[in-house]
XYZ file of C-alpha atoms in Angstrom:
677
model
C -54.885 16.133 51.813
C -51.385 16.550 53.241
C -51.100 18.890 56.246
C -49.145 22.112 55.674
C -45.379 21.731 56.100
C -42.591 24.174 56.987
C -40.929 25.985 54.115
C -38.035 24.053 52.554
C -35.441 25.050 49.981
C -37.053 23.162 47.088
C -40.396 24.875 47.699
C -38.649 28.250 47.966
C -37.169 27.776 44.490
C -40.521 26.686 43.035
C -42.110 30.012 43.968
C -42.555 32.476 41.105
C -40.774 35.808 41.325
C -42.482 38.951 40.050
C -40.599 42.022 38.789
C -40.792 44.838 36.244
C -44.338 46.031 36.926
C -45.659 48.561 34.351
C -49.137 49.987 33.728
C -50.680 50.631 30.327
C -51.292 54.355 29.661
C -55.052 53.922 30.209
C -54.489 51.968 33.430
C -56.640 49.069 32.214
C -53.823 46.505 32.211
C -50.491 45.897 33.842
C -47.563 43.868 32.599
C -44.880 42.218 34.688
C -42.044 39.759 34.349
C -42.415 36.408 36.126
C -39.394 34.176 36.699
C -39.716 30.450 37.313
C -36.749 28.308 38.335
C -36.026 24.645 37.722
C -33.929 22.816 40.289
C -33.424 19.996 37.775
C -32.141 22.349 35.070
C -30.385 24.614 37.596
C -31.657 27.713 35.842
C -34.585 30.084 35.571
C -36.718 31.437 32.743
C -38.693 34.693 32.672
C -41.842 35.495 30.722
C -44.203 38.452 30.526
C -47.723 38.354 31.917
C -50.682 40.674 31.321
C -52.803 41.491 34.361
C -56.183 43.259 33.904
C -56.593 45.868 36.616
C -60.408 45.835 36.754
C -61.607 42.344 35.909
C -60.322 39.286 34.128
C -57.704 36.604 34.571
C -53.941 37.019 34.108
C -52.629 35.954 30.714
C -49.152 34.848 29.744
C -47.873 37.098 26.968
C -44.475 35.630 26.053
C -42.985 32.157 26.222
C -40.179 32.014 23.667
C -37.330 33.570 25.617
C -35.203 32.728 28.623
C -35.016 36.187 30.177
C -37.890 38.364 28.977
C -37.677 41.469 31.148
C -37.974 45.234 31.612
C -41.386 45.500 29.896
C -42.630 48.978 28.902
C -45.780 50.140 27.096
C -45.883 52.340 24.024
C -47.673 55.664 24.490
C -50.752 54.439 22.609
C -50.939 51.268 24.711
C -50.868 48.984 21.677
C -47.406 47.488 22.065
C -45.045 46.322 24.781
C -41.294 46.449 24.318
C -38.948 44.281 26.353
C -35.367 43.030 26.464
C -34.532 39.400 25.770
C -32.044 36.980 24.268
C -33.900 34.729 21.869
C -33.639 32.656 18.752
C -35.787 33.996 15.950
C -35.791 33.002 12.294
C -32.673 30.934 12.804
C -30.751 33.789 14.421
C -29.685 33.479 18.047
C -29.006 36.668 19.997
C -25.411 36.861 21.194
C -26.322 39.858 23.360
C -29.640 41.110 24.793
C -31.791 42.811 22.159
C -35.026 44.783 22.091
C -38.281 43.064 21.127
C -41.792 44.420 20.609
C -45.013 42.450 20.964
C -48.649 43.558 20.413
C -50.354 43.989 23.780
C -53.351 41.991 22.521
C -51.133 39.025 21.729
C -49.095 37.725 18.849
C -45.472 37.114 18.033
C -42.696 39.172 19.523
C -40.538 40.830 16.856
C -36.854 41.575 17.232
C -36.362 45.301 16.654
C -32.656 45.713 17.320
C -29.549 44.010 16.038
C -27.051 46.135 17.891
C -23.948 44.041 18.485
C -22.953 45.411 21.933
C -26.485 44.657 23.184
C -29.250 46.626 24.904
C -29.016 47.293 28.652
C -32.161 49.362 29.344
C -34.578 51.523 27.327
C -37.490 53.948 27.215
C -40.093 54.581 24.514
C -40.313 57.962 22.837
C -43.885 59.271 22.794
C -44.182 59.010 18.994
C -44.074 55.208 19.311
C -41.627 55.023 16.416
C -38.370 55.369 18.333
C -36.771 54.022 21.472
C -33.837 55.386 23.441
C -31.609 52.788 25.033
C -28.245 52.469 26.736
C -25.411 50.173 25.696
C -21.723 49.571 26.383
C -19.853 51.014 23.396
C -16.275 51.683 22.316
C -16.207 55.481 22.595
C -13.717 56.115 19.798
C -15.742 54.387 17.080
C -18.293 55.940 14.743
C -21.468 54.157 13.708
C -23.148 50.851 14.516
C -21.170 48.980 11.829
C -17.868 49.905 13.464
C -19.217 48.812 16.834
C -20.279 45.485 15.319
C -16.843 44.866 13.812
C -15.115 45.601 17.116
C -17.594 43.427 19.001
C -16.949 40.518 16.625
C -13.195 40.889 17.026
C -13.528 41.112 20.804
C -15.651 37.949 20.916
C -13.080 36.082 18.811
C -10.006 37.070 20.841
C -8.104 34.206 22.475
C -6.455 36.288 25.179
C -8.151 36.310 28.573
C -6.268 39.162 30.210
C -8.167 42.267 31.246
C -6.068 45.389 30.743
C -7.182 48.828 31.898
C -5.996 52.171 33.167
C -9.434 53.095 34.529
C -10.157 53.759 38.197
C -13.664 52.308 37.777
C -13.262 48.976 36.035
C -15.356 46.415 37.919
C -18.733 46.390 39.632
C -20.174 43.834 42.034
C -19.508 40.596 40.133
C -18.141 41.498 36.732
C -15.366 43.430 35.100
C -16.902 46.309 33.165
C -16.659 45.699 29.400
C -13.027 46.322 28.548
C -12.435 49.689 26.924
C -16.126 50.566 26.778
C -18.453 53.142 28.343
C -22.221 53.366 28.720
C -23.893 55.579 26.084
C -27.423 56.632 25.196
C -28.531 55.588 21.716
C -31.624 56.096 19.576
C -33.333 53.210 17.747
C -35.695 53.760 14.825
C -38.122 50.844 15.031
C -39.086 50.810 11.355
C -35.589 50.775 9.877
C -33.575 49.392 12.793
C -31.157 52.305 12.429
C -29.192 53.136 15.578
C -27.734 56.561 16.385
C -25.298 57.048 19.261
C -26.426 60.239 21.007
C -23.122 60.569 22.875
C -20.849 59.742 19.955
C -17.841 62.059 19.849
C -18.653 63.447 23.288
C -17.160 62.766 26.699
C -20.609 62.078 28.174
C -21.405 58.659 29.588
C -24.001 57.177 31.921
C -22.982 55.960 35.399
C -20.933 52.788 35.161
C -22.747 51.119 38.041
C -25.553 50.459 35.565
C -28.606 52.258 36.915
C -30.718 51.114 33.962
C -33.682 53.233 32.967
C -33.482 55.075 36.305
C -30.473 56.962 34.902
C -32.498 58.788 32.210
C -35.978 59.986 31.270
C -37.686 61.221 28.084
C -39.562 64.517 28.106
C -43.270 64.021 27.310
C -42.926 65.850 23.967
C -40.021 63.567 23.004
C -37.634 66.418 22.259
C -35.203 66.022 25.126
C -33.749 63.368 27.396
C -32.539 64.051 30.931
C -29.790 61.871 32.350
C -27.462 61.647 35.331
C -23.709 61.256 34.928
C -20.408 61.496 36.765
C -19.041 65.004 36.037
C -15.522 64.213 37.281
C -12.682 63.922 34.736
C -12.166 60.295 35.797
C -15.099 58.024 36.640
C -14.881 56.372 40.030
C -17.296 54.414 42.186
C -19.109 56.431 44.834
C -18.682 59.840 43.215
C -21.598 62.239 43.045
C -23.756 62.480 39.921
C -24.817 65.590 38.028
C -27.940 66.083 35.909
C -27.898 67.072 32.233
C -30.259 67.178 29.269
C -29.701 66.406 25.585
C -31.732 67.984 22.781
C -32.509 65.278 20.210
C -32.799 67.657 17.264
C -29.504 69.484 17.755
C -27.588 66.951 19.818
C -26.645 69.743 22.215
C -26.089 68.726 25.839
C -26.985 71.219 28.533
C -25.851 70.859 32.140
C -28.893 71.357 34.384
C -27.462 70.799 37.869
C -23.842 70.232 38.807
C -23.365 71.009 42.479
C -20.326 69.567 44.308
C -22.416 69.261 47.457
C -25.236 67.197 45.934
C -25.666 63.761 44.340
C -28.590 63.442 41.912
C -30.569 60.468 40.656
C -33.851 59.201 39.201
C -34.769 62.100 36.863
C -38.472 62.230 36.017
C -40.198 64.872 33.844
C -43.481 66.414 34.929
C -46.475 65.750 32.646
C -46.099 69.187 31.014
C -42.340 68.707 30.603
C -41.461 72.007 32.270
C -39.998 70.503 35.449
C -37.926 67.546 36.469
C -38.234 65.713 39.732
C -35.125 63.950 40.999
C -33.565 62.570 44.125
C -30.816 64.712 45.656
C -28.518 63.719 48.525
C -26.463 66.451 50.273
C -23.220 64.465 50.150
C -21.215 67.608 50.852
C -22.346 67.236 54.465
C -21.726 63.484 54.742
C -21.302 60.622 52.307
C -24.090 58.846 54.200
C -26.574 61.675 53.551
C -30.159 60.682 52.845
C -31.631 61.434 49.439
C -34.517 63.898 49.332
C -36.785 65.142 46.595
C -35.685 67.938 44.302
C -37.429 69.982 41.631
C -35.456 71.214 38.635
C -36.749 73.860 36.230
C -34.380 73.790 33.241
C -32.905 77.243 32.784
C -34.310 78.489 36.096
C -32.458 76.462 38.700
C -33.423 73.823 41.209
C -34.681 73.422 44.739
C -34.348 70.652 47.330
C -37.547 69.657 49.112
C -37.924 68.308 52.592
C -34.528 68.861 54.194
C -36.156 68.274 57.564
C -37.729 64.970 56.507
C -35.439 62.286 57.978
C -36.100 59.528 55.425
C -34.169 58.317 52.379
C -36.164 58.837 49.163
C -35.908 55.791 46.899
C -36.605 55.766 43.181
C -38.300 55.529 40.862
C -40.346 58.736 41.054
C -43.793 59.189 39.514
C -45.803 62.377 38.959
C -49.548 62.496 39.389
C -51.448 62.976 36.147
C -52.063 66.645 36.994
C -48.434 67.290 37.920
C -49.362 68.345 41.454
C -47.902 65.438 43.389
C -45.038 62.956 43.464
C -45.038 59.292 44.455
C -41.925 57.545 45.745
C -40.760 54.822 48.123
C -38.994 55.274 51.453
C -38.087 52.958 54.306
C -39.438 53.482 57.791
C -38.561 51.193 60.694
C -38.172 47.903 58.834
C -40.856 48.540 56.239
C -40.840 50.259 52.865
C -43.969 52.329 52.240
C -45.226 54.188 49.209
C -45.312 57.927 49.932
C -46.929 60.898 48.262
C -45.845 64.529 48.370
C -48.547 66.976 47.290
C -47.005 70.144 45.860
C -50.339 71.904 45.929
C -50.076 73.646 42.563
C -49.035 73.110 38.977
C -46.774 75.925 37.804
C -43.231 76.138 36.467
C -41.829 78.246 39.290
C -39.989 76.682 42.188
C -42.196 75.004 44.752
C -42.405 76.590 48.197
C -40.165 75.371 50.982
C -41.543 72.145 52.345
C -43.777 73.030 55.267
C -45.669 70.747 57.648
C -48.667 71.170 55.375
C -46.588 69.768 52.472
C -44.921 66.926 54.351
C -44.986 63.533 52.589
C -47.829 61.232 53.550
C -47.996 57.452 53.320
C -49.955 56.375 50.252
C -49.607 52.648 50.962
C -48.477 51.330 54.327
C -47.071 48.002 55.377
C -44.849 45.295 53.989
C -42.207 46.272 51.453
C -43.164 48.066 48.240
C -40.763 46.559 45.707
C -42.180 48.457 42.738
C -45.084 50.598 41.614
C -46.509 52.458 38.642
C -49.088 55.171 38.080
C -51.231 55.786 34.981
C -54.005 58.358 35.196
C -55.877 57.550 38.393
C -54.767 53.894 38.459
C -52.074 52.837 40.906
C -50.350 49.448 40.704
C -48.081 48.026 43.402
C -45.720 45.083 43.705
C -45.600 44.384 47.452
C -44.185 41.581 49.555
C -44.050 40.946 53.297
C -42.421 38.564 55.730
C -45.363 36.230 55.125
C -45.593 36.173 51.326
C -43.552 36.864 48.170
C -44.390 39.761 45.867
C -48.069 40.200 45.045
C -49.439 42.634 42.462
C -52.206 45.015 43.570
C -54.047 47.809 41.780
C -56.710 50.419 42.478
C -58.447 53.059 40.390
C -59.639 56.427 41.595
C -58.802 55.862 45.245
C -60.771 52.609 45.512
C -59.533 49.719 47.619
C -56.560 47.830 46.268
C -57.391 44.616 44.435
C -55.014 41.731 43.910
C -54.418 40.976 40.231
C -52.770 37.529 40.295
C -52.500 34.284 42.243
C -49.087 33.104 41.087
C -47.962 31.371 44.291
C -51.226 30.647 46.057
C -51.463 26.948 45.199
C -47.919 26.200 46.306
C -48.104 28.282 49.480
C -51.368 26.587 50.464
C -49.264 23.559 51.374
C -46.757 25.594 53.394
C -47.097 26.693 56.982
C -45.070 29.723 58.079
C -44.127 30.632 61.622
C -45.235 33.803 63.354
C -43.265 37.033 62.900
C -42.984 39.538 65.737
C -41.440 42.997 66.033
C -39.835 43.990 69.355
C -37.763 46.890 70.667
C -35.033 47.087 73.299
C -32.428 49.543 74.542
C -29.183 49.299 72.591
C -26.014 51.341 72.175
C -26.043 54.998 73.259
C -29.184 54.241 75.255
C -31.240 54.363 72.048
C -34.142 52.164 71.024
C -33.224 49.349 68.621
C -35.636 47.244 66.605
C -35.507 43.451 66.296
C -37.609 41.083 64.196
C -38.312 37.576 65.475
C -39.357 34.684 63.237
C -40.652 31.694 65.176
C -40.426 28.118 63.948
C -43.529 26.204 62.954
C -44.823 24.449 66.051
C -43.295 26.996 68.419
C -44.328 26.303 72.007
C -43.641 29.150 74.474
C -43.605 26.602 77.314
C -40.557 24.882 75.837
C -37.010 26.162 75.383
C -35.948 26.764 71.781
C -32.527 27.300 70.198
C -31.710 30.841 69.023
C -30.154 32.131 65.839
C -29.046 35.689 65.097
C -29.272 36.499 61.378
C -27.350 39.760 60.974
C -28.132 41.804 57.867
C -25.560 43.318 55.521
C -25.160 46.814 54.202
C -24.653 48.161 56.792
C -27.111 50.745 55.456
C -29.868 48.208 54.910
C -32.490 46.732 57.199
C -34.187 43.526 58.195
C -37.907 43.907 58.043
C -41.357 42.996 56.863
C -40.176 41.603 53.525
C -39.809 38.214 51.882
C -36.310 36.731 51.758
C -34.935 34.634 48.910
C -31.297 34.195 49.908
C -31.673 34.402 53.717
C -35.283 33.413 54.199
C -35.945 33.528 57.975
C -38.755 30.951 57.775
C -36.420 28.477 56.118
C -33.642 29.291 58.599
C -36.115 28.649 61.434
C -37.242 25.330 59.924
C -35.144 23.202 62.294
C -36.602 24.721 65.409
C -34.597 27.921 65.951
C -36.090 31.289 66.820
C -34.510 33.644 64.289
C -33.600 37.141 65.503
C -32.804 39.982 63.081
C -31.498 43.154 64.713
C -31.602 46.526 62.981
C -28.397 47.681 64.639
C -26.945 51.203 64.507
C -26.190 52.028 60.873
C -29.367 50.395 59.553
C -31.558 52.249 57.072
C -35.026 53.565 57.823
C -34.238 55.071 61.232
C -32.924 58.505 60.252
C -29.546 59.926 59.300
C -28.029 60.143 62.786
C -28.689 56.441 63.360
C -27.314 55.615 59.896
C -24.150 57.709 60.298
C -23.385 56.687 63.875
C -21.001 53.818 63.042
C -18.699 55.792 60.718
C -15.105 55.567 61.912
C -15.926 53.054 64.650
C -17.349 50.090 62.783
C -18.075 47.093 64.963
C -18.535 48.995 68.199
C -22.154 50.164 68.384
C -23.383 47.249 66.294
C -21.883 44.723 68.693
C -23.445 46.523 71.651
C -26.821 46.299 69.918
C -26.455 42.597 69.110
C -25.300 41.788 72.627
C -28.209 43.751 74.091
C -30.517 41.779 71.809
C -28.976 38.539 73.056
C -29.540 39.641 76.652
C -33.181 40.359 75.800
C -33.566 36.956 74.167
C -32.012 35.101 77.081
C -34.537 36.674 79.445
C -37.404 35.001 77.562
C -38.713 31.817 79.161
C -38.700 30.063 75.757
C -35.017 30.771 75.046
C -32.368 28.071 75.429
C -29.187 30.025 76.137
C -27.068 26.911 75.689
C -28.099 26.707 72.010
C -27.293 30.151 70.671
C -25.570 30.903 67.328
C -24.894 34.041 65.274
C -24.843 34.223 61.485
C -24.480 37.026 58.969
C -23.648 37.958 55.415
C -21.620 40.803 53.897
C -21.487 43.474 56.614
C -23.271 40.933 58.790
C -20.417 38.559 57.998
C -17.970 41.245 59.097
C -19.866 41.555 62.379
C -19.810 37.797 62.950
C -16.025 37.757 62.413
C -15.771 40.797 64.693
C -17.771 38.979 67.371
C -15.404 36.018 67.228
C -12.558 38.298 68.274
C -14.494 40.349 70.831
C -17.131 38.169 72.523
C -15.837 35.716 75.142
C -15.830 32.123 73.829
C -18.818 30.058 74.908
C -21.544 32.684 74.679
C -22.234 31.655 71.079
C -21.885 27.989 70.150
C -21.010 28.696 66.520
C -20.902 31.341 63.822
C -21.684 31.399 60.106
C -19.770 34.054 58.141
C -20.979 34.557 54.569
C -19.013 36.951 52.322
C -17.750 38.820 55.355
C -14.947 41.384 55.565
C -12.039 39.881 57.513
C -9.078 42.079 56.553
C -9.790 45.785 55.985
C -6.512 46.355 54.150
C -6.924 43.375 51.807
C -10.515 44.458 51.147
C -9.146 47.513 49.369
C -9.257 45.111 46.409
C -13.061 45.517 46.396
C -14.956 47.327 43.639
C -16.119 49.849 46.240
C -12.587 50.783 47.346
C -13.133 54.568 46.971
C -15.852 54.577 49.661
C -14.132 52.285 52.182
C -11.923 55.060 53.654
C -15.045 57.206 54.112
C -16.698 54.465 56.162
C -13.570 53.903 58.240
C -12.749 57.630 58.488
C -9.161 56.700 57.613
C -6.896 55.553 54.780
C -4.692 52.629 55.703
C -1.559 54.312 54.344
C -2.210 57.389 56.477
C -3.703 55.964 59.680
C -3.155 52.217 59.796
C -3.911 51.897 63.539
C -7.416 53.325 63.079
C -8.088 50.985 60.151
C -6.812 47.971 62.071
C -8.976 48.943 65.037
C -11.981 48.264 62.750
C -10.626 45.061 61.153
C -11.526 41.591 62.507
C -8.202 40.074 61.461
C -6.375 42.305 63.950
C -8.157 40.431 66.772
C -7.672 36.924 65.386
C -5.666 35.832 68.407
C -8.832 35.869 70.525
C -10.945 33.807 68.089
C -12.080 30.480 69.531
C -15.664 29.906 68.323
C -16.365 27.306 65.568
C -17.202 29.017 62.273
C -18.611 28.042 58.891
C -17.059 30.372 56.314
C -18.862 30.832 52.971
C -17.601 32.821 49.985
C -17.897 33.115 46.208
C -14.986 33.586 43.838
C -16.948 36.100 41.727
C -17.530 38.392 44.696
C -15.953 41.758 43.852
C -17.777 43.610 46.654
C -16.006 41.554 49.355
C -13.303 39.627 47.466
C -12.928 36.008 48.504
C -9.431 36.577 49.885
C -11.369 37.587 53.010
C -13.180 34.289 53.426
C -10.139 32.194 52.574
C -7.918 34.149 54.976
C -10.503 33.852 57.742
C -10.870 30.095 57.248
C -7.089 29.581 57.031
C -6.564 31.667 60.171
C -9.058 29.602 62.159
C -7.397 26.403 60.961
C -3.969 27.754 61.939
C -5.358 28.624 65.379
C -6.788 25.138 65.798
C -10.368 26.441 65.868
C -13.036 24.206 64.374
C -13.988 25.586 60.950
C -15.596 24.556 57.692
C -15.341 26.258 54.293
C -18.006 26.430 51.583
C -16.485 28.127 48.527
C -18.296 28.648 45.216
C -16.166 29.214 42.089
C -19.195 30.489 40.126
C -21.109 32.674 42.617
C -20.782 36.338 43.505
C -21.652 38.220 46.708
C -24.870 36.217 46.681
C -25.675 32.599 45.833
C -27.984 32.695 42.826
C -28.053 29.237 41.238
C -30.782 26.858 42.507
C -28.477 23.876 43.140
C -25.873 26.061 44.854
C -28.595 27.616 46.985
C -29.764 24.171 48.030
C -26.200 23.309 49.033
C -25.854 26.659 50.838
C -28.977 26.149 52.941
C -28.012 22.528 53.625
C -24.495 23.356 54.812
C -25.779 26.330 56.815
C -28.526 24.447 58.640
C -26.451 21.304 59.178
C -23.669 23.384 60.755
C -26.057 25.252 63.028
C -27.898 22.079 64.039
C -24.612 20.277 64.694
C -23.611 22.950 67.204
C -27.015 23.372 68.845
C -28.122 19.790 69.497
C -31.164 19.245 71.664
C -30.066 19.009 75.268
C -30.941 15.889 77.269
C -33.680 16.478 79.812
């Protein structure tokens, strides 16, 4: 038997990735989507798996599609609907469509033939209809007209994208030209589709929130949804909450408060209340979301204004309607929390008191997803030491693992130790850092050091598995990997999150430098073999460091998808929020913008840098990476460019990922060679 080996990129891409966890109404079974990748084919394929929650082995439910995902159970638990692109009866789906398969097994049946495709959906409780969202041409009437326009659009020879919209691209794609996101109703027996927003100005958020943007009332009569109430849609604007009556088609505005941004609507079991997330953006655009209760026709109430955590969706009610489950980050971990309301009545809940403060329902690691059915809880949880695992418990019993998808493969892999430390950073405040040690780490020897700086900035490094920046893989050539949760990181309260606004680069650099000082005091640290790497906002910080840290402290940098020029980055999809982060518009206060832009300090850059960027990156357009690389070349600074014509802000294709890790590690190793004794 071969001894365990360090994690490598090929093994990383062989691991199965679990998503879309959903419980049957009786809690007896769960379904999830499992994606397997092929390095040879340079692609992945997803299938659905059934997982008994009490006893029994997992069973593969689908195998005929490439991307079977978003599974959801019918109310009677007999069928599972999902979205896929398949070939069935000689007909190949041009766009994603909705399929239904018996939960006990059998053939999946295509239930929609809607030309624009299906983005996300929810069952209605009668089991005969499904509500879904799709990108439609708003001026057309009926599915046939949509199909004709879709056919003409697909056949057009022109490639130009013409628009007068302020919100026209998101992350890595132009939004469908001339279209908006509507809610539609599908009759499963006839296949008939009705556009619920047809002839109305209503549309779902263009950022594509999926099923988290709407919910169906338990009696099936109404649908709640969030939307941008402004006359012109724009990224970063607040969302309001409305409700449509399916019988009359009448839309009623439930909550539209200029000071609050709503999300994740979820009806109570009796249908008389809605839970939602609500962020007080009137105070600050960085405000943390909190829980809210909405009683249609009676008003709404925010809960937990003193609770300094960011409530993450989705939300789930307890079966009795007396409690809410949700996720929230806390110091580099994402727990499952429960808020007990203490009573089931339609009136507003009392102000959140210490007795009603949220409590942790599942602690540790990173809860990626969860579901609740009756007294059965199912969790999809990963950690720094393992990819997502599926757990379930009934009636408060101990959680039981339901699958063993990656056990065989991981049995041959040895992972280094992970340690959490704390040091004093900017403003004299405590800052958290995660350390991942290489396999074979010997504290009596000196090891090279690598900062891996997270993006966001309102994100966090933590006790979670990494696919694109896996710290175990980055440590595989002997480096101790350090991940600092600098000022601005999520999970440490609003003041910490908001602290970098208008002075980006300042506090974060102080934190990273303090972390470096801490590292260099360790007897196992080799200060002559120190590098810093980062992606997105972390890439911005690496470029910032090159212009602010004296040459020689760091042997090399890696800048992935980093902001280099704040003015040029106004080409990003998120351009409306950039002035909020900088506390300035470049046409009004150019000096303040330049004071937060790495390119303004290019004259001081001397440290060798590997620059990585993707041409499909609309979040940080690749003009940043190309300008940074060209600037270093013009300055005579050693630099290397890795540019992907077919990748976005991330690197998602297996072969490209292999190249990414190879270039990354080769560059770092080249600049941190083992020193002669």
